[in-house]
Amino acid sequence: MTKIMIVDDSGDIRESLKALMEKEGYETHLAFNGEEFVGKVEEVQPDLVLLDVMMPGLSTSEILDRLKERKMDSLKIVLITVVRFSEEEIQQLMSESSIVDYIIKPFDVVDVSKRVSKALSSEVENERN
Amino acid sequence: MRGIDGEFVDIRYWKEVTEEIGSIAVEDWNILLLTHDSLEIKEIMKFFTELPSAKRIVYISLTRTCSHIRPYFKEPYFDKDSRVFVIDCVSLGVFKDKVHKKSGDCIFVHPPSSMEKMQELIGKSLEKIKPHYIILDSLSQLIEFLSSQGEGMFNFFYYLRNRHSGCRFILLYDNSHASKDVPNAYVDIILKIERERSLLTWQD
């Protein structure tokens, strides 16, 4: 079964994404911050990570560094965040090897489902190559 | 989360008080809470055109990067003589190249780890910049980020109210992200900006 890891410090967001992903037939694993995520990720080996950008503790760049150290930088990550970036910054984020999409909160559940499905498909990799 | 049947067709600016907003802005307030439903910066900026002009403004951002908001900090939203200093609490945690950098009137810092650290940040801004306004974008994100309520919130507002620096505080509050109640007991004025939602109908 396809495994999705949901990393968000907001319990409401974690639970709503969990319900949505399970409705779509995915197996879900939760983490409430970056530390918990990096502690679990090797064991879980998720197919996709839904990652909040701004959480207490490890920053996004620190999380990406930890993944690189563990040679897990090919892991697909979709950022889900309240943070608004400039167009140039979005391009910079998307150039990171792990990050395949960027969804802003508040999100539309139908849109999230579609984008998760797309991120999991080979379509994204083809677009990036 | 959005789950509406209609489309966003307009932005409604406090429809009931539109005519009075200019006079409200010059009233004797210290803390103004501006609530909204996930409006983008361009939509929020229209509010600032209603404020009396100020020479120095500090914008503390927990939700938008300096690069994202900087293009709006000019006329017609702010007076040409106004100088807006952005304290960007977002970029440093995402982009490594922002480390230890200061770009023009943008300063990059890590997000405050407690309400006390936020107070320190505001205190330094008051001391060094002596602003006429400090805009916090947003209080809702700060509360979510720090999981702060109760005594922590009371102390934060107590701190703001006792600055006596002549600086006014504008606290943005995004209703759609916040899981906590709006801390309306501690502020002087609450204004609400919302999108007007209505169903689009097809006409032949």
mmCIF file of N, CA and C in Angstrom, chain B residues 140-196:
data_model
loop_
_atom_site.group_PDB
_atom_site.id
_atom_site.type_symbol
_atom_site.label_atom_id
_atom_site.label_comp_id
_atom_site.label_asym_id
_atom_site.label_seq_id
_atom_site.Cartn_x
_atom_site.Cartn_y
_atom_site.Cartn_z
ATOM 1 N N SER B 140 -2.428 35.123 14.548
ATOM 2 C CA SER B 140 -2.965 33.748 14.471
ATOM 3 C C SER B 140 -1.844 32.733 14.238
ATOM 4 N N GLN B 141 -0.892 33.083 13.371
ATOM 5 C CA GLN B 141 0.233 32.178 13.105
ATOM 6 C C GLN B 141 1.131 32.067 14.335
ATOM 7 N N LEU B 142 1.326 33.185 15.025
ATOM 8 C CA LEU B 142 2.145 33.172 16.239
ATOM 9 C C LEU B 142 1.521 32.253 17.285
ATOM 10 N N ILE B 143 0.206 32.365 17.443
ATOM 11 C CA ILE B 143 -0.494 31.532 18.428
ATOM 12 C C ILE B 143 -0.393 30.060 18.050
ATOM 13 N N GLU B 144 -0.584 29.769 16.764
ATOM 14 C CA GLU B 144 -0.497 28.378 16.309
ATOM 15 C C GLU B 144 0.916 27.844 16.475
ATOM 16 N N PHE B 145 1.875 28.667 16.099
ATOM 17 C CA PHE B 145 3.281 28.250 16.122
ATOM 18 C C PHE B 145 3.753 27.976 17.549
ATOM 19 N N LEU B 146 3.326 28.816 18.481
ATOM 20 C CA LEU B 146 3.779 28.680 19.867
ATOM 21 C C LEU B 146 2.788 27.914 20.731
ATOM 22 N N SER B 147 1.640 27.558 20.145
ATOM 23 C CA SER B 147 0.565 26.910 20.911
ATOM 24 C C SER B 147 0.279 27.706 22.185
ATOM 25 N N SER B 148 0.212 29.020 22.007
ATOM 26 C CA SER B 148 0.079 29.877 23.184
ATOM 27 C C SER B 148 -1.340 30.382 23.361
ATOM 28 N N GLN B 149 -1.790 30.389 24.564
ATOM 29 C CA GLN B 149 -3.079 30.956 24.934
ATOM 30 C C GLN B 149 -3.010 31.356 26.392
ATOM 31 N N GLY B 150 -4.125 31.757 26.948
ATOM 32 C CA GLY B 150 -4.213 32.022 28.380
ATOM 33 C C GLY B 150 -3.223 33.045 28.859
ATOM 34 N N GLU B 151 -2.422 32.668 29.847
ATOM 35 C CA GLU B 151 -1.514 33.608 30.493
ATOM 36 C C GLU B 151 -0.490 34.188 29.517
ATOM 37 N N GLY B 152 0.005 33.342 28.620
ATOM 38 C CA GLY B 152 0.983 33.802 27.638
ATOM 39 C C GLY B 152 0.432 34.924 26.786
ATOM 40 N N MET B 153 -0.809 34.781 26.361
ATOM 41 C CA MET B 153 -1.453 35.817 25.547
ATOM 42 C C MET B 153 -1.679 37.075 26.370
ATOM 43 N N PHE B 154 -2.149 36.893 27.592
ATOM 44 C CA PHE B 154 -2.399 38.047 28.459
ATOM 45 C C PHE B 154 -1.110 38.843 28.649
ATOM 46 N N ASN B 155 -0.014 38.135 28.936
ATOM 47 C CA ASN B 155 1.264 38.816 29.155
ATOM 48 C C ASN B 155 1.728 39.554 27.900
ATOM 49 N N PHE B 156 1.476 38.932 26.752
ATOM 50 C CA PHE B 156 1.875 39.559 25.488
ATOM 51 C C PHE B 156 1.117 40.878 25.282
ATOM 52 N N PHE B 157 -0.173 40.837 25.475
ATOM 53 C CA PHE B 157 -0.965 42.058 25.296
ATOM 54 C C PHE B 157 -0.653 43.092 26.384
ATOM 55 N N TYR B 158 -0.393 42.622 27.582
ATOM 56 C CA TYR B 158 -0.024 43.519 28.677
ATOM 57 C C TYR B 158 1.257 44.269 28.300
ATOM 58 N N TYR B 159 2.175 43.502 27.701
ATOM 59 C CA TYR B 159 3.441 44.091 27.259
ATOM 60 C C TYR B 159 3.189 45.183 26.210
ATOM 61 N N LEU B 160 2.384 44.865 25.201
ATOM 62 C CA LEU B 160 2.113 45.838 24.131
ATOM 63 C C LEU B 160 1.467 47.096 24.708
ATOM 64 N N ARG B 161 0.516 46.883 25.577
ATOM 65 C CA ARG B 161 -0.259 48.009 26.095
ATOM 66 C C ARG B 161 0.580 48.928 26.971
ATOM 67 N N ASN B 162 1.659 48.417 27.508
ATOM 68 C CA ASN B 162 2.459 49.221 28.438
ATOM 69 C C ASN B 162 3.756 49.747 27.833
ATOM 70 N N ARG B 163 3.821 49.787 26.523
ATOM 71 C CA ARG B 163 5.042 50.302 25.908
ATOM 72 C C ARG B 163 5.145 51.824 26.018
ATOM 73 N N HIS B 164 4.046 52.534 25.887
ATOM 74 C CA HIS B 164 4.027 54.002 25.964
ATOM 75 C C HIS B 164 5.077 54.629 25.052
ATOM 76 N N SER B 165 5.233 54.055 23.887
ATOM 77 C CA SER B 165 6.265 54.525 22.965
ATOM 78 C C SER B 165 5.669 55.394 21.859
ATOM 79 N N GLY B 166 4.361 55.518 21.856
ATOM 80 C CA GLY B 166 3.713 56.252 20.770
ATOM 81 C C GLY B 166 3.482 55.378 19.561
ATOM 82 N N CYS B 167 3.932 54.140 19.646
ATOM 83 C CA CYS B 167 3.765 53.204 18.520
ATOM 84 C C CYS B 167 2.418 52.499 18.648
ATOM 85 N N ARG B 168 1.758 52.337 17.496
ATOM 86 C CA ARG B 168 0.497 51.595 17.471
ATOM 87 C C ARG B 168 0.753 50.191 16.913
ATOM 88 N N PHE B 169 0.005 49.257 17.410
ATOM 89 C CA PHE B 169 0.195 47.865 16.999
ATOM 90 C C PHE B 169 -0.997 47.383 16.179
ATOM 91 N N ILE B 170 -0.701 46.874 15.004
ATOM 92 C CA ILE B 170 -1.751 46.306 14.143
ATOM 93 C C ILE B 170 -1.483 44.805 14.048
ATOM 94 N N LEU B 171 -2.411 44.037 14.558
ATOM 95 C CA LEU B 171 -2.221 42.585 14.598
ATOM 96 C C LEU B 171 -3.148 41.937 13.579
ATOM 97 N N LEU B 172 -2.564 41.329 12.576
ATOM 98 C CA LEU B 172 -3.387 40.618 11.596
ATOM 99 C C LEU B 172 -3.763 39.256 12.178
ATOM 100 N N TYR B 173 -4.930 38.784 11.804
ATOM 101 C CA TYR B 173 -5.411 37.524 12.365
ATOM 102 C C TYR B 173 -6.190 36.779 11.289
ATOM 103 N N ASP B 174 -5.639 35.657 10.856
ATOM 104 C CA ASP B 174 -6.277 34.880 9.793
ATOM 105 C C ASP B 174 -7.247 33.876 10.411
ATOM 106 N N ASN B 175 -8.528 34.145 10.254
ATOM 107 C CA ASN B 175 -9.548 33.278 10.868
ATOM 108 C C ASN B 175 -9.541 31.858 10.324
ATOM 109 N N SER B 176 -9.125 31.706 9.069
ATOM 110 C CA SER B 176 -9.249 30.378 8.453
ATOM 111 C C SER B 176 -8.174 29.397 8.912
ATOM 112 N N HIS B 177 -7.073 29.911 9.481
ATOM 113 C CA HIS B 177 -6.036 29.003 9.979
ATOM 114 C C HIS B 177 -6.147 28.774 11.473
ATOM 115 N N ALA B 178 -6.760 29.731 12.136
ATOM 116 C CA ALA B 178 -6.692 29.706 13.596
ATOM 117 C C ALA B 178 -7.660 28.687 14.177
ATOM 118 N N SER B 179 -7.145 27.878 15.086
ATOM 119 C CA SER B 179 -8.017 26.926 15.758
ATOM 120 C C SER B 179 -8.430 27.461 17.129
ATOM 121 N N LYS B 180 -7.813 28.561 17.519
ATOM 122 C CA LYS B 180 -8.118 29.148 18.821
ATOM 123 C C LYS B 180 -9.072 30.335 18.650
ATOM 124 N N ASP B 181 -9.685 30.748 19.758
ATOM 125 C CA ASP B 181 -10.580 31.896 19.708
ATOM 126 C C ASP B 181 -9.786 33.175 19.478
ATOM 127 N N VAL B 182 -10.430 34.126 18.813
ATOM 128 C CA VAL B 182 -9.796 35.423 18.605
ATOM 129 C C VAL B 182 -9.639 36.092 19.975
ATOM 130 N N PRO B 183 -8.426 36.568 20.284
ATOM 131 C CA PRO B 183 -8.214 37.192 21.598
ATOM 132 C C PRO B 183 -8.759 38.613 21.626
ATOM 133 N N ASN B 184 -10.066 38.733 21.569
ATOM 134 C CA ASN B 184 -10.666 40.060 21.394
ATOM 135 C C ASN B 184 -10.749 40.880 22.677
ATOM 136 N N ALA B 185 -10.460 40.282 23.814
ATOM 137 C CA ALA B 185 -10.621 41.009 25.075
ATOM 138 C C ALA B 185 -9.525 42.048 25.294
ATOM 139 N N TYR B 186 -8.409 41.921 24.585
ATOM 140 C CA TYR B 186 -7.266 42.769 24.909
ATOM 141 C C TYR B 186 -7.038 43.907 23.915
ATOM 142 N N VAL B 187 -7.876 44.018 22.916
ATOM 143 C CA VAL B 187 -7.583 44.996 21.870
ATOM 144 C C VAL B 187 -8.571 46.156 21.917
ATOM 145 N N ASP B 188 -8.184 47.260 21.273
ATOM 146 C CA ASP B 188 -9.039 48.452 21.289
ATOM 147 C C ASP B 188 -10.078 48.413 20.177
ATOM 148 N N ILE B 189 -9.639 47.966 19.011
ATOM 149 C CA ILE B 189 -10.535 47.940 17.850
ATOM 150 C C ILE B 189 -10.354 46.612 17.114
ATOM 151 N N ILE B 190 -11.450 46.058 16.663
ATOM 152 C CA ILE B 190 -11.369 44.876 15.796
ATOM 153 C C ILE B 190 -12.037 45.229 14.479
ATOM 154 N N LEU B 191 -11.311 45.014 13.406
ATOM 155 C CA LEU B 191 -11.896 45.191 12.074
ATOM 156 C C LEU B 191 -11.819 43.856 11.347
ATOM 157 N N LYS B 192 -12.816 43.608 10.549
ATOM 158 C CA LYS B 192 -12.848 42.336 9.832
ATOM 159 C C LYS B 192 -12.918 42.607 8.326
ATOM 160 N N ILE B 193 -12.020 41.996 7.609
ATOM 161 C CA ILE B 193 -12.063 42.067 6.148
ATOM 162 C C ILE B 193 -12.455 40.681 5.661
ATOM 163 N N GLU B 194 -13.387 40.617 4.772
ATOM 164 C CA GLU B 194 -13.734 39.288 4.269
ATOM 165 C C GLU B 194 -14.078 39.327 2.780
ATOM 166 N N ARG B 195 -13.869 38.191 2.181
ATOM 167 C CA ARG B 195 -14.269 38.049 0.787
ATOM 168 C C ARG B 195 -15.771 37.893 0.747
ATOM 169 N N GLU B 196 -16.367 38.526 -0.229
ATOM 170 C CA GLU B 196 -17.798 38.345 -0.405
ATOM 171 C C GLU B 196 -18.000 37.136 -1.306
#
